[in-house]
Coordinates of C-alpha atoms in Angstrom, one line a residue:
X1 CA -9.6 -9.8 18.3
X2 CA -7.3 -9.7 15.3
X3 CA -7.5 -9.0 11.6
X4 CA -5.4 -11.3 9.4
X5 CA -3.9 -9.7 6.6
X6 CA -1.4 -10.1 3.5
X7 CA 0.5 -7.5 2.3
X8 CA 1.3 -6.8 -1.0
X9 CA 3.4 -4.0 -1.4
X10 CA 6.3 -2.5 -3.5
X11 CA 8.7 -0.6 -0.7
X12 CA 8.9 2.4 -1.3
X13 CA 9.4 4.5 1.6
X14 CA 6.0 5.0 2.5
X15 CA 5.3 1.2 2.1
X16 CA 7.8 0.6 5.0
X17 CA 5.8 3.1 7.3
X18 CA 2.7 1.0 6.6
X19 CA 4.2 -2.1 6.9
X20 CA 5.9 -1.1 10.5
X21 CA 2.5 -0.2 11.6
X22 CA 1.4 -3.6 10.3
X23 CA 4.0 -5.8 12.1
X24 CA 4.0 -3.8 15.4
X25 CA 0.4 -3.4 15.9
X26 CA -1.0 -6.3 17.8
X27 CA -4.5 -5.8 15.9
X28 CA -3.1 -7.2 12.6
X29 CA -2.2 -10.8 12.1
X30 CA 0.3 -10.5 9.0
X31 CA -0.1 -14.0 7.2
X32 CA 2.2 -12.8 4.8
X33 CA 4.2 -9.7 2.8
X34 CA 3.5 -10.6 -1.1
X35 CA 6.5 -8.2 -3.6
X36 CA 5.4 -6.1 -6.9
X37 CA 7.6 -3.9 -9.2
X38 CA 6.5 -0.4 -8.6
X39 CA 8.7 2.4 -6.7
X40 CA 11.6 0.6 -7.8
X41 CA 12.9 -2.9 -9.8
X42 CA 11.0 -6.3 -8.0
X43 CA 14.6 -7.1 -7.3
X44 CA 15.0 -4.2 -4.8
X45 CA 11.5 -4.3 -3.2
X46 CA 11.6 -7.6 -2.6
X47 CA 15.2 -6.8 -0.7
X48 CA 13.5 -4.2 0.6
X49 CA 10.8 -6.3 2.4
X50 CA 13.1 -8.9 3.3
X51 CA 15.4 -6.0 5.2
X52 CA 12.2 -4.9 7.0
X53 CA 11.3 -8.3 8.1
X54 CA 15.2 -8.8 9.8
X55 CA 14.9 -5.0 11.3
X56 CA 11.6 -6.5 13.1
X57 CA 13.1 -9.7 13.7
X58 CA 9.3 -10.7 12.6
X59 CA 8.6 -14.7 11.0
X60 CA 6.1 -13.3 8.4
X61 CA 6.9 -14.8 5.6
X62 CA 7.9 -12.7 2.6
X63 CA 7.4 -13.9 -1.1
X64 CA 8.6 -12.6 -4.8
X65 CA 5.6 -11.1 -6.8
X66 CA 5.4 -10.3 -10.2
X67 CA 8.4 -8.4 -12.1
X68 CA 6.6 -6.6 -14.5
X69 CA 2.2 -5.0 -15.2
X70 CA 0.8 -7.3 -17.4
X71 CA 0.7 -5.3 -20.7
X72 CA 2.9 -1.9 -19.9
X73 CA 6.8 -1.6 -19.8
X74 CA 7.7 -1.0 -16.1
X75 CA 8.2 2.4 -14.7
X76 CA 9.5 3.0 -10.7
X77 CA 9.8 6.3 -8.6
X78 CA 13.5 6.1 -7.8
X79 CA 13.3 9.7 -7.6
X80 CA 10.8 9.6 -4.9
X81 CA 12.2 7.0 -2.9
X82 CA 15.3 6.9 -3.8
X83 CA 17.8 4.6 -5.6
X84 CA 17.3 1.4 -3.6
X85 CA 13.6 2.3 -3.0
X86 CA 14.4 2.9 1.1
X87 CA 17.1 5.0 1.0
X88 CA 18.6 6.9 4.3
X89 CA 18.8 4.0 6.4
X90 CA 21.5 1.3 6.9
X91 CA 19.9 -1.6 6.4
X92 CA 22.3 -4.8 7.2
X93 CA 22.6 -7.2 3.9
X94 CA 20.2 -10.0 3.8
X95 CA 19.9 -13.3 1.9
X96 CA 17.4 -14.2 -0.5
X97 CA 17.8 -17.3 1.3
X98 CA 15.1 -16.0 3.4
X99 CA 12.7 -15.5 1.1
X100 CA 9.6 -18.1 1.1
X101 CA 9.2 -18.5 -2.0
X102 CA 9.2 -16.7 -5.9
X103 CA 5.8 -17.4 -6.3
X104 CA 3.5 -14.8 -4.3
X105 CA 0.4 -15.8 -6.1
X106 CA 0.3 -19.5 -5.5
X107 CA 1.5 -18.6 -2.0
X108 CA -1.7 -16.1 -1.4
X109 CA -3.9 -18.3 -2.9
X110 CA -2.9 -21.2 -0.2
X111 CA -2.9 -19.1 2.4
X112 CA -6.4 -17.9 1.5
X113 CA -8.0 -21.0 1.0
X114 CA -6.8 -22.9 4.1
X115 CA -7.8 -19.9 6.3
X116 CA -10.4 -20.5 8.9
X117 CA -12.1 -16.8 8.0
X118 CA -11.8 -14.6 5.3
X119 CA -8.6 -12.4 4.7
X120 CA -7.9 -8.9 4.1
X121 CA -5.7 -7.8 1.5
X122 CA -3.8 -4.6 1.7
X123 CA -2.4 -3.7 -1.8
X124 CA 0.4 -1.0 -1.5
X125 CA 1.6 -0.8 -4.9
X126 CA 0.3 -1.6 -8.7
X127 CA -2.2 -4.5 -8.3
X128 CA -0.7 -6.7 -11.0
X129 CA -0.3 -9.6 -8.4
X130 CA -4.0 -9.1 -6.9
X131 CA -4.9 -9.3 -10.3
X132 CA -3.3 -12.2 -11.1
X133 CA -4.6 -14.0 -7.8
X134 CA -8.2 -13.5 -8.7
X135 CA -8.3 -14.2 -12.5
X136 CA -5.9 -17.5 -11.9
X137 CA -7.4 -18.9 -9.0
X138 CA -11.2 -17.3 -8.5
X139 CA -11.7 -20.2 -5.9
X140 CA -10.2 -17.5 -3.6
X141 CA -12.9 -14.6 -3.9
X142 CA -14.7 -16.5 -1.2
X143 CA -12.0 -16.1 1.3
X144 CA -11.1 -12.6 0.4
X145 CA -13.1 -9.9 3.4
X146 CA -12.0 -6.9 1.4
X147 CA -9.0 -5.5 -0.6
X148 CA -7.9 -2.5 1.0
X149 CA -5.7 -0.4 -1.7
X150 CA -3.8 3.1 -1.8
X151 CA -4.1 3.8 -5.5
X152 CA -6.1 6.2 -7.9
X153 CA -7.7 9.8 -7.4
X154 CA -10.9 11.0 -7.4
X155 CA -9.1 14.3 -8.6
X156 CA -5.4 14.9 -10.0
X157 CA -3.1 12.6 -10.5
X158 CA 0.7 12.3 -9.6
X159 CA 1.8 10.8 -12.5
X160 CA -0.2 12.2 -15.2
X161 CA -2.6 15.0 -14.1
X162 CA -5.4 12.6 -14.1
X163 CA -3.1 9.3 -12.9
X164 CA -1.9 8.4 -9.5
X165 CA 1.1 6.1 -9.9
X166 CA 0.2 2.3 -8.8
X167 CA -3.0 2.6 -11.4
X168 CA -1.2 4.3 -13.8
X169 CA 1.7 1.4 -13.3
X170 CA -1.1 -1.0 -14.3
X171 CA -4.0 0.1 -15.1
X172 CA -5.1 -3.1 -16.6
X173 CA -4.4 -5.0 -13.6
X174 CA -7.0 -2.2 -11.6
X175 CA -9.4 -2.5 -14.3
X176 CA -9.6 -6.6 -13.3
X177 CA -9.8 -5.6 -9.9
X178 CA -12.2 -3.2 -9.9
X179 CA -14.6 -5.3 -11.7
X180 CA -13.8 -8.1 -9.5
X181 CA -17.1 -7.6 -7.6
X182 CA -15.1 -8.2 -4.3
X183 CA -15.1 -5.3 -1.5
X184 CA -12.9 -2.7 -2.1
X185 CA -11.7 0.5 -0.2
X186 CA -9.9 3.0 -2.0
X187 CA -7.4 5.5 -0.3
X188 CA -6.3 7.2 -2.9
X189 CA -4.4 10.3 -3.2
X190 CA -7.2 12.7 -1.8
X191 CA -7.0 11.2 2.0
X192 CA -2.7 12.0 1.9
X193 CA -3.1 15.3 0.1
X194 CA -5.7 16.5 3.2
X195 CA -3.2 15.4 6.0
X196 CA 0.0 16.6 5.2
X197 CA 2.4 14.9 8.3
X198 CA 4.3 18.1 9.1
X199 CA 8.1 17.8 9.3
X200 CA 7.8 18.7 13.1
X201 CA 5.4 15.8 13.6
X202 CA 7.7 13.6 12.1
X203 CA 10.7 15.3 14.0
X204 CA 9.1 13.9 17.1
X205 CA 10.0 10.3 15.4
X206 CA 13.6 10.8 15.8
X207 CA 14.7 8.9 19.0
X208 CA 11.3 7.5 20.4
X209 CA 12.4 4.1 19.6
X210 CA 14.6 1.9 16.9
X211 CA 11.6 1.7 14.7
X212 CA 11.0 5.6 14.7
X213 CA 14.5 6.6 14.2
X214 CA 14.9 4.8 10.7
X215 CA 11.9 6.0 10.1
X216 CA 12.8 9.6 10.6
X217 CA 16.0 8.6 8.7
X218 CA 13.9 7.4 5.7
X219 CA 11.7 10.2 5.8
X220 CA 14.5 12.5 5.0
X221 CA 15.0 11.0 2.0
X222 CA 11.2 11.2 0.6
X223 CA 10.8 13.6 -2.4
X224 CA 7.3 13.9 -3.1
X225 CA 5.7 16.9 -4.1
X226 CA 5.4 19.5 -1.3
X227 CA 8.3 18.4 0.6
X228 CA 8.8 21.5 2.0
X229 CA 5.6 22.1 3.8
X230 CA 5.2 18.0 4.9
X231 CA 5.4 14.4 3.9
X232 CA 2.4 12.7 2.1
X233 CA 2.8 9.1 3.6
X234 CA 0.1 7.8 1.1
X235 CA 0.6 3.8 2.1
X236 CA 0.4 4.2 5.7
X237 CA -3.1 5.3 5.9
X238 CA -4.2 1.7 4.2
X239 CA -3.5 0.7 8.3
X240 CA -4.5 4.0 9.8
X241 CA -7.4 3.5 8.0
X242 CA -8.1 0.4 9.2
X243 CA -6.9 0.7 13.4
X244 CA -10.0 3.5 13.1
X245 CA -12.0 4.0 10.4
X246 CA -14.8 5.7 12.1
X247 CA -12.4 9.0 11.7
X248 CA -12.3 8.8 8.5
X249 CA -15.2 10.1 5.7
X250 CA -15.9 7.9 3.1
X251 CA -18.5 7.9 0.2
X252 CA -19.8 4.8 -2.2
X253 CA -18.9 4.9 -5.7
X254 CA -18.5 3.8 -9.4
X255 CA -14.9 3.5 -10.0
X256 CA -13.9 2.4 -13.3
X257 CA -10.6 2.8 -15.2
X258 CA -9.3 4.4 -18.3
X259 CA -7.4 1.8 -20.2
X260 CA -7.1 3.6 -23.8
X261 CA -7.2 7.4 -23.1
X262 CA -4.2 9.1 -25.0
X263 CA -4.2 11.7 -22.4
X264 CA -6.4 10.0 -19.4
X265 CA -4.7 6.2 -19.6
X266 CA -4.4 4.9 -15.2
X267 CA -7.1 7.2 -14.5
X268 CA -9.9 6.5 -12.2
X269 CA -13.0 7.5 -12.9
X270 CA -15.4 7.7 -10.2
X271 CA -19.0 8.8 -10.5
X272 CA -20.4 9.2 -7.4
X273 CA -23.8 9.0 -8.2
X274 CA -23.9 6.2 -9.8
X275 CA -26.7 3.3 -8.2
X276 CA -24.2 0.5 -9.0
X277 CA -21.0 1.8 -6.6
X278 CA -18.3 -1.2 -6.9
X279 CA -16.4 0.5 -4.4
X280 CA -16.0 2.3 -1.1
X281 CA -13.8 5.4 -1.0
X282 CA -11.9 6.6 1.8
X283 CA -12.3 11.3 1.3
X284 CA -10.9 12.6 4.5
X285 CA -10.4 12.0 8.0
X286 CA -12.4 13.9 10.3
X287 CA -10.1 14.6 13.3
X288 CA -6.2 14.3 13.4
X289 CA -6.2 10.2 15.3
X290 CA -4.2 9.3 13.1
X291 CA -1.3 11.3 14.0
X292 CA -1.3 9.5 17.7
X293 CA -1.9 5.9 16.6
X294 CA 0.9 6.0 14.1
X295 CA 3.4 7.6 16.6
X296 CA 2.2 5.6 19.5
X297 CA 2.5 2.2 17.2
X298 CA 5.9 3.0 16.4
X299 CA 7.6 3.9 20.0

């Protein structure tokens, strides 16, 4: 048994670990990688896809998202991932010639409705394009399982000391989403923060196989806090998640957004008391799986 998925995603070097997981991993059957501006310009993540999908020699189809959030000027995290958004590798050129199409919301919508069961959709980045997906074209809630999404905090932020940086990107995209009445699972920054990948973990990637080995390359060039103890590889759990969610606590809640706070704006707020939870949030993992699926995925 499979899962079909889309993708959308901003890489970012943490988006490439999730999405290697994603196109190695027989359980997922990628209908397609949708491109958002985020870690870097929509120019360069949608490069950046289109390098990954050569590197895997995969036929998964990879379409141009949105360019900009729907109300705020755009911001990246060059400084996290680097100028080019995957930097430490040496990525052959590619072609736009090979992308599907500059259009990633029509393209999700006709994927969605002509599937014969409902879809998953991982969101690795600002949600502007899910957004625009489901207030455009609502026909395609029905075919929608869940949206899976790294994004938000039930603590502190990265961005802001409330903020984590895909809401904060957009946080009026998230608020439509949120209130989209669809399922939702949230890994936000809590899971990441609590399992640290430990730089001799991720020195075992080095020469398992070609995937590993860029990798461990791209790795090296990941500057998010605590770099020194460990990498937090925040997108990759959206698929860790997934291959084995039994390992992983999560709790029911009320998440809603701050859209107007001078000091709070990208925040999510989540009241986990509340009797009208709109979403399911992924806490902690309970054992250290994930550490073997994601190494034996990638060698």
């Amino acid at each position: 048994m499979t899962l079909p998925i889309i993708i959308d995603t901003d890489p970012g070097i943490d988006d490439a670990a999730a999405l290697s997981v994603a196109l190695l991993h027989p359980f997922f059957d990628v209908k397609m990688i949708s491109t958002v501006n985020g870690n870097v310009s929509i120019e360069k993540t949608t490069s950046n896809a289109l390098k990954l999908k050569a590197f895997f020699n995969s036929d998964v189809p990879v379409h141009r998202g949105s360019a900009k959030p729907l109300i705020n000027k755009a911001i990246d995290a060059s400084q996290v991932h680097g100028e080019s958004g995957m930097d430490g590798y040496d990525f052959p050129s590619i072609s736009n010639d090979q992308l599907a199409s500059t259009n990633s919301i029509s393209a999700m919508r006709e994927i969605l409705l002509h599937s014969d069961t409902p879809i998953t959709l991982i969101a690795l980045g600002p949600l502007t394009n899910i957004a625009l997906l489901i207030s455009t074209f609502p026909e395609v809630k029905d075919h929608i399982r869940e949206i899976v999404l790294m994004g938000g905090s039930s603590g502190r932020g990265n961005v802001t000391p409330l903020a984590e940086f895909n809401i904060y990107s957009d946080p009026e995209s998230a608020h439509i989403v949120f209130e989209s009445d669809l399922p939702i699972t949230m890994i936000g920054l809590d899971l990441a923060r609590q399992s640290l990948l430990t730089h001799d973990y991720l020195a075992s990637f080095e020469h398992l196989s070609r995937t590993s080995a860029m990798l461990y390359q791209i790795f090296q060039h990941y500057r998010e806090n605590d770099f020194a103890k460990g990498l937090k590889l925040y997108d990759v759990f959206t698929v860790l998640y997934l291959l084995d969610p039994e390992s992983y606590e999560t709790i029911l809640a009320s998440v809603r957004i701050e859209l107007h706070g001078t000091l709070t704006k990208g925040a999510t707020v989540v009241d986990y008391d509340s009797h009208y939870p709109n979403c399911k949030i992924v806490t902690s993992s309970i054992n250290k799986n994930y550490c073997s699926i994601f190494k034996d995925t990638i060698k």
